[in-house]
């Protein structure tokens, strides 16, 4: 989709690059991340109103450290360098960056010492808390640059060449711990880049529907992979608005669903006026997963089998040329190592898990969106709360919540345990306060005592996290009495389990799903 105004975020491997893009979008301005090896030609073709250089783990003076062409700063486009990005700007333009005698990590007091459009609405000679994370610092400014702010350890904490609209900040304005972060980004986007609030969900809906309508010819049809989650549901509704009854929504039971999920999804979709073609392919999926323990292989098998099932179903209808699916921006970011030095985390079944050759062309209207943006679209479309705030469920289903080989016995155990987690979260009203809450079946057995007898049964882990977009997440401090009820019910009601543990890992370093 073409956007009239956009900010380009160039990634140098920072763990908070995604946050930069999100913060810009929260200002109702479209932003997109591209790798640090993006070419000048690609940048000019993208035609951004402004460029942000992200932080990164390297030192700019290291051999092989990621860099940019000096000509980037001569394009006439405003540039904001953040942390590594600020140091890189300084070095490329003739300044000097060296290892700092004293490192800065965490909260630091920043003193503004010069007026600037970047500081509109902020007070001169006042100190503000910012969040630092660096071992290097700028020791000498490039020619024609000046200092706008400093800290006790960093004399050049904010620098600028304002005639060319080049700015560098040593701290991270994208994190919530920087109290003036939103103001700085807002000022850069609106005061310096001259953007307007053009990125809104109603405008996205209108443009997306028109784009799909223009893409799909009158004689063509679209098949939609509909799971009942918010992503695929919003995708189906957008496509339905564009082409009406030429949309064929297909719900595939892959044998890896939660307890009662098939019936629940059918009821939800009927209430939205979407007709579902139900396909029971559980035997096919489970047969192909037999004996498979490697998580990446599981995902690829499931992704390829999904496509095979959809393509076979498409052959039953005349004129089906496209497959619509609810791929999100985090799926793309995590599945493809396109962000400079950062690595692929895992293959999502609908991105890295797709076969190289497909008979159907993809329609992915949500590919540029974060989850919270999809929820905003759902609200505009008038979807009910139970769909908008239905917790995310991975495409591979319970396959990535059963560590190791998948069997019917393990699926039955996990379904019952997971259902108890959901029931208790809903009953306590915690369900809608968290990002995800679910059970994981571990491939280990432990000794227990039940009814004065020795048991040797499985361990279930409970995972409850809070997040905004699944790019980062923290474990939720659930009340002890709620954890106790969940644990007691699972051990008492689910045969084959004698121990329950609680996962207190954040993302990073862990991922939300265990596989």
Tab-separated table of C-alpha atoms in Angstrom:
chain	number	residue	atom	x	y	z
A	1	UNK	CA	0.000	0.000	0.000
A	2	UNK	CA	1.244	3.465	-0.846
A	3	UNK	CA	1.366	6.023	1.966
A	4	UNK	CA	1.528	9.750	1.221
A	5	UNK	CA	3.749	10.508	4.220
A	6	UNK	CA	6.097	8.090	5.910
A	7	UNK	CA	9.107	7.858	8.177
A	8	UNK	CA	11.850	5.377	7.352
A	9	UNK	CA	13.510	3.585	10.277
A	10	UNK	CA	16.898	2.116	9.351
A	11	UNK	CA	17.773	-0.765	11.649
A	12	UNK	CA	21.260	-1.414	13.015
A	13	UNK	CA	20.270	-4.366	15.180
A	14	UNK	CA	18.721	-2.673	18.217
A	15	UNK	CA	16.242	-4.668	20.288
A	16	UNK	CA	14.010	-1.564	20.381
A	17	UNK	CA	13.919	-0.766	16.655
A	18	UNK	CA	10.337	-2.025	16.486
A	19	UNK	CA	9.427	0.387	19.280
A	20	UNK	CA	10.646	3.320	17.201
A	21	UNK	CA	8.315	2.356	14.358
A	22	UNK	CA	5.446	1.845	16.795
A	23	UNK	CA	5.958	5.204	18.471
A	24	UNK	CA	5.829	6.973	15.105
A	25	UNK	CA	2.638	5.148	14.154
A	26	UNK	CA	1.109	6.149	17.495
A	27	UNK	CA	1.504	9.710	16.222
A	28	UNK	CA	-0.720	8.747	13.241
A	29	UNK	CA	2.225	8.782	10.832
A	30	UNK	CA	3.179	5.667	8.881
A	31	UNK	CA	6.643	4.242	9.566
A	32	UNK	CA	8.496	1.262	8.182
A	33	UNK	CA	11.697	-0.565	9.111
A	34	UNK	CA	14.387	-1.356	6.570
A	35	UNK	CA	17.808	-2.994	7.103
A	36	UNK	CA	20.993	-0.998	7.466
A	37	UNK	CA	22.184	-2.225	4.079
A	38	UNK	CA	19.284	-0.470	2.307
A	39	UNK	CA	20.644	1.401	-0.731
A	40	UNK	CA	20.354	5.105	-1.476
A	41	UNK	CA	18.274	4.243	-4.533
A	42	UNK	CA	15.848	2.255	-2.376
A	43	UNK	CA	15.644	5.102	0.141
A	44	UNK	CA	14.862	7.636	-2.580
A	45	UNK	CA	12.282	5.276	-4.096
A	46	UNK	CA	10.665	4.894	-0.661
A	47	UNK	CA	10.463	8.710	-0.560
A	48	UNK	CA	10.327	9.232	3.217
A	49	UNK	CA	9.610	12.550	4.890
A	50	UNK	CA	12.222	11.686	7.494
A	51	UNK	CA	14.799	9.041	8.370
A	52	UNK	CA	15.602	7.579	11.788
A	53	UNK	CA	18.805	5.636	12.388
A	54	UNK	CA	18.271	3.095	15.164
A	55	UNK	CA	20.576	1.978	17.937
A	56	UNK	CA	22.631	-1.184	17.707
A	57	UNK	CA	25.043	-3.451	19.597
A	58	UNK	CA	28.194	-2.631	17.574
A	59	UNK	CA	30.747	0.158	17.978
A	60	UNK	CA	31.020	2.470	14.964
A	61	UNK	CA	34.812	2.229	14.968
A	62	UNK	CA	34.866	-1.602	14.850
A	63	UNK	CA	36.006	-3.270	11.662
A	64	UNK	CA	32.956	-4.404	9.732
A	65	UNK	CA	30.532	-2.328	11.828
A	66	UNK	CA	27.321	-1.481	9.924
A	67	UNK	CA	27.402	1.956	8.331
A	68	UNK	CA	25.653	4.197	5.800
A	69	UNK	CA	26.726	6.125	2.740
A	70	UNK	CA	27.698	9.722	3.560
A	71	UNK	CA	25.395	10.765	0.720
A	72	UNK	CA	22.397	9.777	2.874
A	73	UNK	CA	22.946	12.999	4.816
A	74	UNK	CA	22.944	15.005	1.580
A	75	UNK	CA	19.513	13.873	0.355
A	76	UNK	CA	17.786	16.857	1.903
A	77	UNK	CA	15.731	14.546	4.130
A	78	UNK	CA	15.715	15.187	7.913
A	79	UNK	CA	17.634	12.526	9.855
A	80	UNK	CA	17.428	11.571	13.529
A	81	UNK	CA	20.166	9.276	14.839
A	82	UNK	CA	19.442	7.356	18.044
A	83	UNK	CA	22.339	6.036	20.175
A	84	UNK	CA	24.427	4.040	17.653
A	85	UNK	CA	22.668	6.037	14.929
A	86	UNK	CA	23.831	9.317	16.486
A	87	UNK	CA	27.396	8.049	16.834
A	88	UNK	CA	27.367	6.793	13.253
A	89	UNK	CA	26.160	10.168	11.983
A	90	UNK	CA	28.931	11.912	13.885
A	91	UNK	CA	31.648	9.561	12.637
A	92	UNK	CA	30.553	9.527	8.986
A	93	UNK	CA	30.371	13.339	8.907
A	94	UNK	CA	33.839	13.897	10.374
A	95	UNK	CA	33.416	13.678	14.130
A	96	UNK	CA	35.098	11.242	16.495
A	97	UNK	CA	33.584	8.419	18.574
A	98	UNK	CA	35.543	6.568	21.254
A	99	UNK	CA	35.046	4.134	24.097
A	100	UNK	CA	33.626	6.032	27.074
A	101	UNK	CA	35.572	5.998	30.329
A	102	UNK	CA	32.261	5.708	32.167
A	103	UNK	CA	29.410	3.766	30.614
A	104	UNK	CA	25.783	4.900	30.903
A	105	UNK	CA	22.990	2.368	31.304
A	106	UNK	CA	19.553	3.158	32.656
A	107	UNK	CA	18.049	6.461	33.833
A	108	UNK	CA	20.187	9.605	33.436
A	109	UNK	CA	19.401	13.294	33.880
A	110	UNK	CA	19.561	15.267	30.611
A	111	UNK	CA	20.048	19.050	30.643
A	112	UNK	CA	18.776	21.061	27.657
A	113	UNK	CA	21.242	23.882	26.932
A	114	UNK	CA	20.002	25.289	23.593
A	115	UNK	CA	16.688	26.046	21.952
A	116	UNK	CA	15.688	23.848	19.025
A	117	UNK	CA	12.582	22.678	17.132
A	118	UNK	CA	13.427	19.254	18.562
A	119	UNK	CA	12.709	20.614	22.037
A	120	UNK	CA	9.471	22.455	21.298
A	121	UNK	CA	7.341	22.526	24.447
A	122	UNK	CA	10.297	21.664	26.704
A	123	UNK	CA	12.156	24.019	29.027
A	124	UNK	CA	15.659	25.351	28.503
A	125	UNK	CA	18.173	24.619	31.304
A	126	UNK	CA	15.843	22.069	32.828
A	127	UNK	CA	16.775	18.460	33.497
A	128	UNK	CA	14.713	15.517	32.244
A	129	UNK	CA	15.121	11.795	32.820
A	130	UNK	CA	16.209	9.848	29.745
A	131	UNK	CA	17.205	6.221	29.230
A	132	UNK	CA	20.796	5.523	28.220
A	133	UNK	CA	22.370	2.305	26.994
A	134	UNK	CA	25.884	2.868	25.644
A	135	UNK	CA	29.574	2.217	26.214
A	136	UNK	CA	30.813	4.665	23.551
A	137	UNK	CA	30.334	8.396	23.266
A	138	UNK	CA	30.938	11.213	20.787
A	139	UNK	CA	34.235	12.887	21.681
A	140	UNK	CA	34.407	15.416	18.838
A	141	UNK	CA	31.531	16.966	16.882
A	142	UNK	CA	31.451	16.938	13.080
A	143	UNK	CA	31.976	20.348	11.394
A	144	UNK	CA	29.028	22.763	11.720
A	145	UNK	CA	27.319	20.661	14.425
A	146	UNK	CA	26.363	22.103	17.801
A	147	UNK	CA	25.380	20.709	21.190
A	148	UNK	CA	21.734	20.939	22.236
A	149	UNK	CA	21.796	18.910	25.480
A	150	UNK	CA	24.210	17.095	27.779
A	151	UNK	CA	24.455	14.763	30.757
A	152	UNK	CA	27.084	14.614	33.512
A	153	UNK	CA	28.965	11.944	31.554
A	154	UNK	CA	28.018	12.770	27.958
A	155	UNK	CA	28.818	16.328	26.844
A	156	UNK	CA	27.272	15.724	23.406
A	157	UNK	CA	24.046	13.947	24.431
A	158	UNK	CA	22.002	15.760	21.758
A	159	UNK	CA	23.701	17.240	18.694
A	160	UNK	CA	22.435	18.935	15.549
A	161	UNK	CA	23.245	20.541	12.228
A	162	UNK	CA	19.914	22.316	12.002
A	163	UNK	CA	20.404	23.894	8.577
A	164	UNK	CA	20.410	20.370	7.120
A	165	UNK	CA	17.910	19.026	9.709
A	166	UNK	CA	20.379	16.461	11.056
A	167	UNK	CA	19.900	15.469	14.700
A	168	UNK	CA	21.479	12.912	17.007
A	169	UNK	CA	20.434	11.791	20.490
A	170	UNK	CA	22.577	9.483	22.616
A	171	UNK	CA	19.596	8.154	24.593
A	172	UNK	CA	16.518	6.157	23.536
A	173	UNK	CA	13.391	8.321	23.071
A	174	UNK	CA	11.354	5.283	22.029
A	175	UNK	CA	11.352	3.652	25.489
A	176	UNK	CA	8.829	4.646	28.145
A	177	UNK	CA	11.593	5.401	30.672
A	178	UNK	CA	12.578	8.510	28.680
A	179	UNK	CA	10.084	11.045	30.009
A	180	UNK	CA	10.429	13.389	27.012
A	181	UNK	CA	10.614	10.631	24.399
A	182	UNK	CA	7.178	11.192	22.905
A	183	UNK	CA	7.748	14.941	22.707
A	184	UNK	CA	11.073	14.509	20.902
A	185	UNK	CA	9.680	12.074	18.362
A	186	UNK	CA	6.573	14.221	17.869
A	187	UNK	CA	8.698	17.300	17.281
A	188	UNK	CA	10.951	15.475	14.831
A	189	UNK	CA	8.011	14.060	12.873
A	190	UNK	CA	5.807	17.164	12.782
A	191	UNK	CA	8.027	20.217	13.367
A	192	UNK	CA	11.125	19.051	11.496
A	193	UNK	CA	9.823	16.562	8.898
A	194	UNK	CA	6.548	18.406	8.298
A	195	UNK	CA	4.311	15.335	8.502
A	196	UNK	CA	0.577	15.396	9.143
A	197	UNK	CA	-1.594	12.815	10.897
A	198	UNK	CA	-2.347	10.813	7.763
A	199	UNK	CA	-2.043	7.265	9.168
A	200	UNK	CA	-5.456	6.434	10.640
A	201	UNK	CA	-7.356	3.182	10.784
A	202	UNK	CA	-10.429	4.446	8.869
A	203	UNK	CA	-8.138	5.654	6.077
A	204	UNK	CA	-6.316	2.317	6.124
A	205	UNK	CA	-9.599	0.424	5.790
A	206	UNK	CA	-10.760	2.561	2.898
A	207	UNK	CA	-7.460	2.300	1.028
A	208	UNK	CA	-7.107	-1.448	1.662
A	209	UNK	CA	-10.609	-2.293	0.486
A	210	UNK	CA	-10.078	-0.247	-2.682
A	211	UNK	CA	-6.710	-1.919	-3.297
A	212	UNK	CA	-8.197	-5.423	-2.973
A	213	UNK	CA	-11.132	-4.473	-5.186
A	214	UNK	CA	-8.754	-3.268	-7.891
A	215	UNK	CA	-6.529	-6.329	-7.557
A	216	UNK	CA	-9.149	-9.083	-7.769
A	217	UNK	CA	-10.826	-9.180	-11.164
A	218	UNK	CA	-14.632	-9.599	-11.379
A	219	UNK	CA	-14.312	-13.234	-12.484
A	220	UNK	CA	-11.814	-14.152	-9.732
A	221	UNK	CA	-12.334	-15.451	-6.212
A	222	UNK	CA	-10.330	-15.359	-2.978
A	223	UNK	CA	-10.014	-18.140	-0.444
A	224	UNK	CA	-9.322	-16.966	3.126
A	225	UNK	CA	-7.585	-18.951	5.845
A	226	UNK	CA	-9.935	-18.163	8.739
A	227	UNK	CA	-8.959	-19.348	12.225
A	228	UNK	CA	-11.401	-17.242	14.239
A	229	UNK	CA	-8.651	-15.076	15.692
A	230	UNK	CA	-8.742	-11.313	15.259
A	231	UNK	CA	-6.101	-11.232	12.496
A	232	UNK	CA	-7.795	-13.664	10.132
A	233	UNK	CA	-11.267	-12.337	11.022
A	234	UNK	CA	-10.331	-8.737	10.188
A	235	UNK	CA	-8.645	-9.976	7.005
A	236	UNK	CA	-11.822	-11.796	5.966
A	237	UNK	CA	-14.025	-8.774	6.684
A	238	UNK	CA	-11.787	-6.444	4.654
A	239	UNK	CA	-11.740	-8.827	1.697
A	240	UNK	CA	-15.509	-9.366	2.024
A	241	UNK	CA	-16.073	-5.604	1.889
A	242	UNK	CA	-14.043	-5.493	-1.299
A	243	UNK	CA	-15.441	-8.463	-3.247
A	244	UNK	CA	-18.499	-9.688	-1.345
A	245	UNK	CA	-19.579	-13.301	-1.909
A	246	UNK	CA	-16.544	-13.997	-4.080
A	247	UNK	CA	-14.720	-14.563	-0.789
A	248	UNK	CA	-14.576	-18.187	0.360
A	249	UNK	CA	-13.643	-18.460	4.035
A	250	UNK	CA	-12.165	-21.802	5.040
A	251	UNK	CA	-11.664	-23.071	8.565
A	252	UNK	CA	-9.223	-25.965	8.767
A	253	UNK	CA	-9.260	-28.278	11.760
A	254	UNK	CA	-5.623	-29.341	11.870
A	255	UNK	CA	-6.057	-31.510	14.940
A	256	UNK	CA	-4.044	-29.013	16.964
A	257	UNK	CA	-6.902	-26.820	18.172
A	258	UNK	CA	-7.919	-26.016	21.725
A	259	UNK	CA	-10.880	-27.676	23.425
A	260	UNK	CA	-14.167	-26.789	21.705
A	261	UNK	CA	-12.492	-24.320	19.372
A	262	UNK	CA	-14.086	-25.516	16.134
A	263	UNK	CA	-17.633	-25.036	17.405
A	264	UNK	CA	-16.795	-21.670	18.951
A	265	UNK	CA	-15.300	-20.314	15.720
A	266	UNK	CA	-18.250	-21.450	13.609
A	267	UNK	CA	-20.660	-19.642	15.944
A	268	UNK	CA	-18.543	-16.463	15.951
A	269	UNK	CA	-18.314	-16.280	12.158
A	270	UNK	CA	-22.024	-16.923	11.633
A	271	UNK	CA	-22.695	-13.915	13.867
A	272	UNK	CA	-20.559	-11.773	11.548
A	273	UNK	CA	-22.293	-12.924	8.390
A	274	UNK	CA	-19.264	-14.847	7.128
A	275	UNK	CA	-19.931	-18.296	5.708
A	276	UNK	CA	-17.362	-20.911	6.600
A	277	UNK	CA	-16.296	-23.964	4.657
A	278	UNK	CA	-15.204	-26.391	7.392
A	279	UNK	CA	-12.399	-28.812	6.548
A	280	UNK	CA	-11.374	-31.607	8.916
A	281	UNK	CA	-7.743	-32.299	8.039
A	282	UNK	CA	-6.663	-33.423	11.505
A	283	UNK	CA	-5.581	-36.909	10.419
A	284	UNK	CA	-3.401	-35.497	7.628
A	285	UNK	CA	-1.620	-33.007	9.909
A	286	UNK	CA	-1.047	-35.456	12.747
A	287	UNK	CA	0.231	-38.158	10.399
A	288	UNK	CA	2.815	-35.762	8.929
A	289	UNK	CA	3.886	-34.610	12.379
A	290	UNK	CA	4.360	-38.138	13.663
A	291	UNK	CA	7.843	-38.579	15.094
A	292	UNK	CA	8.773	-34.900	14.546
A	293	UNK	CA	10.342	-33.088	17.511
A	294	UNK	CA	12.269	-30.188	15.957
A	295	UNK	CA	10.188	-26.974	16.373
A	296	UNK	CA	11.299	-25.400	13.077
A	297	UNK	CA	10.429	-28.580	11.197
A	298	UNK	CA	7.045	-28.700	12.919
A	299	UNK	CA	6.271	-25.169	11.752
A	300	UNK	CA	7.357	-25.838	8.187
A	301	UNK	CA	5.353	-29.071	7.954
A	302	UNK	CA	2.260	-27.319	9.295
A	303	UNK	CA	2.725	-24.322	6.990
A	304	UNK	CA	3.170	-26.483	3.899
A	305	UNK	CA	0.253	-28.724	4.828
A	306	UNK	CA	-2.022	-25.714	5.370
A	307	UNK	CA	-1.194	-24.440	1.879
A	308	UNK	CA	-1.767	-27.889	0.392
A	309	UNK	CA	-5.181	-28.120	2.051
A	310	UNK	CA	-6.160	-24.626	0.917
A	311	UNK	CA	-5.008	-25.226	-2.648
A	312	UNK	CA	-6.948	-28.494	-2.776
A	313	UNK	CA	-10.042	-26.748	-1.428
A	314	UNK	CA	-9.585	-23.919	-3.961
A	315	UNK	CA	-9.816	-26.438	-6.791
A	316	UNK	CA	-13.410	-27.134	-5.736
A	317	UNK	CA	-14.349	-23.589	-6.716
A	318	UNK	CA	-14.063	-21.856	-10.050
A	319	UNK	CA	-11.851	-18.794	-10.416
A	320	UNK	CA	-9.931	-18.976	-7.130
A	321	UNK	CA	-6.612	-17.243	-7.666
A	322	UNK	CA	-5.742	-15.731	-4.281
A	323	UNK	CA	-5.188	-16.881	-0.701
A	324	UNK	CA	-5.890	-14.249	1.985
A	325	UNK	CA	-4.264	-14.619	5.385
A	326	UNK	CA	-3.759	-12.497	8.487
A	327	UNK	CA	0.002	-12.029	8.424
A	328	UNK	CA	1.157	-9.216	10.730
A	329	UNK	CA	4.272	-7.048	10.735
A	330	UNK	CA	5.848	-8.886	13.727
A	331	UNK	CA	5.428	-12.184	11.807
A	332	UNK	CA	7.450	-10.715	8.960
A	333	UNK	CA	10.090	-9.168	11.227
A	334	UNK	CA	10.656	-12.372	13.215
A	335	UNK	CA	10.552	-14.748	10.258
A	336	UNK	CA	12.853	-12.944	7.847
A	337	UNK	CA	16.322	-11.708	8.752
A	338	UNK	CA	15.956	-8.440	6.868
A	339	UNK	CA	16.772	-6.106	9.739
A	340	UNK	CA	20.476	-5.701	9.308
A	341	UNK	CA	22.468	-7.643	11.887
A	342	UNK	CA	19.486	-9.103	13.738
A	343	UNK	CA	18.736	-12.758	13.226
A	344	UNK	CA	15.634	-14.693	12.310
A	345	UNK	CA	13.910	-15.741	15.525
A	346	UNK	CA	11.605	-18.410	14.158
A	347	UNK	CA	9.622	-19.252	11.063
A	348	UNK	CA	5.975	-18.309	11.380
A	349	UNK	CA	3.777	-20.841	9.602
A	350	UNK	CA	2.343	-18.130	7.349
A	351	UNK	CA	5.696	-16.538	6.432
A	352	UNK	CA	8.859	-18.603	6.717
A	353	UNK	CA	6.823	-21.815	6.757
A	354	UNK	CA	5.293	-21.320	3.307
A	355	UNK	CA	6.457	-23.489	0.417
A	356	UNK	CA	8.630	-21.828	-2.226
A	357	UNK	CA	6.151	-22.545	-5.005
A	358	UNK	CA	2.462	-21.872	-4.570
A	359	UNK	CA	-0.401	-22.017	-7.035
A	360	UNK	CA	-2.245	-19.217	-5.219
A	361	UNK	CA	-1.102	-15.609	-4.901
A	362	UNK	CA	-1.160	-14.094	-1.416
A	363	UNK	CA	-3.330	-11.243	-0.200
A	364	UNK	CA	-2.069	-10.014	3.184
A	365	UNK	CA	-3.861	-6.750	4.018
A	366	UNK	CA	-2.474	-6.633	7.585
A	367	UNK	CA	1.155	-7.292	6.687
A	368	UNK	CA	2.173	-3.727	7.632
A	369	UNK	CA	0.327	-3.676	10.975
A	370	UNK	CA	1.074	-4.378	14.611
A	371	UNK	CA	-1.518	-6.269	16.686
A	372	UNK	CA	-2.812	-3.189	18.493
A	373	UNK	CA	-3.453	-1.519	15.115
A	374	UNK	CA	-5.474	-4.561	14.020
A	375	UNK	CA	-7.565	-4.236	17.181
A	376	UNK	CA	-8.238	-0.579	16.339
A	377	UNK	CA	-9.430	-1.651	12.896
A	378	UNK	CA	-11.662	-4.275	14.504
A	379	UNK	CA	-13.238	-1.581	16.674
A	380	UNK	CA	-13.900	0.579	13.603
A	381	UNK	CA	-15.471	-2.450	11.895
A	382	UNK	CA	-17.725	-2.978	14.914
A	383	UNK	CA	-16.498	-6.414	15.982
A	384	UNK	CA	-17.617	-7.670	19.419
A	385	UNK	CA	-15.268	-7.576	22.415
A	386	UNK	CA	-14.809	-11.354	22.546
A	387	UNK	CA	-13.225	-11.254	19.075
A	388	UNK	CA	-11.275	-8.004	19.476
A	389	UNK	CA	-9.691	-9.148	22.728
A	390	UNK	CA	-9.546	-12.864	21.969
A	391	UNK	CA	-6.031	-13.844	22.910
A	392	UNK	CA	-3.627	-14.674	20.070
A	393	UNK	CA	-3.342	-18.347	19.202
A	394	UNK	CA	-0.413	-19.476	17.044
A	395	UNK	CA	-1.132	-20.872	13.584
A	396	UNK	CA	0.651	-24.146	14.424
A	397	UNK	CA	-1.708	-24.396	17.394
A	398	UNK	CA	-0.874	-26.770	20.220
A	399	UNK	CA	2.029	-28.170	18.177
A	400	UNK	CA	4.296	-25.428	19.541
A	401	UNK	CA	2.950	-25.851	23.067
A	402	UNK	CA	3.809	-29.542	23.193
A	403	UNK	CA	7.557	-29.756	23.419
A	404	UNK	CA	8.884	-32.697	21.452
A	405	UNK	CA	6.840	-35.233	19.519
A	406	UNK	CA	3.083	-34.696	19.203
A	407	UNK	CA	0.747	-37.547	20.102
A	408	UNK	CA	-3.008	-37.882	20.626
A	409	UNK	CA	-2.394	-38.544	24.322
A	410	UNK	CA	-0.355	-35.357	24.769
A	411	UNK	CA	-2.911	-33.297	22.829
A	412	UNK	CA	-5.719	-34.575	25.048
A	413	UNK	CA	-3.766	-33.714	28.207
A	414	UNK	CA	-2.840	-30.228	27.003
A	415	UNK	CA	-6.369	-29.406	25.790
A	416	UNK	CA	-7.801	-30.082	29.238
A	417	UNK	CA	-5.065	-28.184	31.056
A	418	UNK	CA	-5.297	-25.217	28.691
A	419	UNK	CA	-9.087	-25.094	29.037
A	420	UNK	CA	-8.700	-24.805	32.805
A	421	UNK	CA	-6.272	-21.896	32.405
A	422	UNK	CA	-8.746	-20.079	30.138
A	423	UNK	CA	-11.730	-20.775	32.407
A	424	UNK	CA	-9.956	-19.472	35.496
A	425	UNK	CA	-8.575	-16.415	33.716
A	426	UNK	CA	-12.041	-15.519	32.454
A	427	UNK	CA	-13.679	-16.144	35.821
A	428	UNK	CA	-11.146	-13.916	37.579
A	429	UNK	CA	-11.423	-11.226	34.843
A	430	UNK	CA	-7.667	-11.463	34.233
A	431	UNK	CA	-8.187	-12.851	30.720
A	432	UNK	CA	-8.747	-9.434	29.126
A	433	UNK	CA	-5.988	-7.785	31.160
A	434	UNK	CA	-3.145	-9.834	29.673
A	435	UNK	CA	-1.761	-10.522	26.198
A	436	UNK	CA	-1.786	-14.315	26.401
A	437	UNK	CA	-2.409	-17.028	28.978
A	438	UNK	CA	-1.980	-20.700	28.164
A	439	UNK	CA	-0.570	-24.061	29.201
A	440	UNK	CA	2.494	-25.846	27.825
A	441	UNK	CA	3.129	-29.594	28.084
A	442	UNK	CA	6.756	-30.385	28.869
A	443	UNK	CA	8.529	-33.533	27.611
A	444	UNK	CA	9.519	-34.572	31.131
A	445	UNK	CA	7.887	-36.619	33.861
A	446	UNK	CA	8.372	-36.181	37.577
A	447	UNK	CA	7.661	-38.201	40.695
A	448	UNK	CA	4.588	-37.282	42.674
A	449	UNK	CA	2.260	-38.605	45.347
A	450	UNK	CA	-1.478	-38.898	44.752
A	451	UNK	CA	-3.723	-40.842	47.099
A	452	UNK	CA	-0.707	-42.220	49.000
A	453	UNK	CA	0.585	-43.743	45.779
A	454	UNK	CA	3.667	-42.869	43.769
A	455	UNK	CA	3.027	-41.219	40.399
A	456	UNK	CA	5.333	-40.509	37.492
A	457	UNK	CA	3.550	-38.055	35.220
A	458	UNK	CA	3.921	-34.995	33.004
A	459	UNK	CA	4.715	-31.397	33.975
A	460	UNK	CA	2.541	-28.525	32.734
A	461	UNK	CA	3.936	-25.004	32.549
A	462	UNK	CA	1.647	-21.980	32.736
A	463	UNK	CA	2.602	-18.992	30.568
A	464	UNK	CA	0.920	-15.604	31.129
A	465	UNK	CA	2.429	-12.487	29.562
A	466	UNK	CA	1.643	-8.829	29.005
A	467	UNK	CA	2.613	-7.110	25.771
A	468	UNK	CA	1.511	-4.542	23.198
A	469	UNK	CA	2.580	-6.192	19.967
A	470	UNK	CA	4.342	-9.484	20.850
A	471	UNK	CA	7.734	-8.012	19.933
A	472	UNK	CA	8.544	-7.691	23.630
A	473	UNK	CA	6.702	-9.183	26.587
A	474	UNK	CA	6.906	-9.560	30.349
A	475	UNK	CA	5.491	-12.268	32.588
A	476	UNK	CA	2.387	-11.297	34.544
A	477	UNK	CA	2.436	-11.224	38.353
A	478	UNK	CA	-0.805	-13.128	38.825
A	479	UNK	CA	-2.301	-13.313	42.335
A	480	UNK	CA	-1.125	-16.367	44.241
A	481	UNK	CA	-4.655	-17.550	44.908
A	482	UNK	CA	-5.411	-17.570	41.174
A	483	UNK	CA	-2.235	-19.523	40.427
A	484	UNK	CA	-3.161	-21.934	43.211
A	485	UNK	CA	-6.639	-22.549	41.734
A	486	UNK	CA	-5.221	-23.158	38.277
A	487	UNK	CA	-2.570	-25.537	39.629
A	488	UNK	CA	-4.984	-27.450	41.872
A	489	UNK	CA	-7.553	-27.880	39.127
A	490	UNK	CA	-5.028	-29.121	36.560
A	491	UNK	CA	-3.492	-31.646	38.943
A	492	UNK	CA	-6.884	-32.849	40.205
A	493	UNK	CA	-8.789	-32.861	36.914
A	494	UNK	CA	-6.248	-33.682	34.199
A	495	UNK	CA	-5.080	-37.265	34.169
A	496	UNK	CA	-1.404	-37.618	33.384
A	497	UNK	CA	-0.208	-34.428	35.148
A	498	UNK	CA	1.207	-34.261	38.673
A	499	UNK	CA	3.165	-31.001	38.629
A	500	UNK	CA	2.467	-27.410	37.497
A	501	UNK	CA	5.132	-24.688	37.127
A	502	UNK	CA	4.889	-20.977	36.256
A	503	UNK	CA	7.055	-19.436	33.533
A	504	UNK	CA	8.586	-16.143	34.727
A	505	UNK	CA	10.666	-15.396	31.599
A	506	UNK	CA	10.427	-12.141	29.661
A	507	UNK	CA	10.819	-11.620	25.911
A	508	UNK	CA	13.671	-11.163	25.207
A	509	UNK	CA	15.507	-13.354	26.060
A	510	UNK	CA	12.729	-15.951	25.854
A	511	UNK	CA	9.956	-15.969	23.237
A	512	UNK	CA	6.284	-16.010	24.216
A	513	UNK	CA	5.645	-19.471	22.801
A	514	UNK	CA	7.981	-22.221	23.965
A	515	UNK	CA	8.668	-23.392	20.406
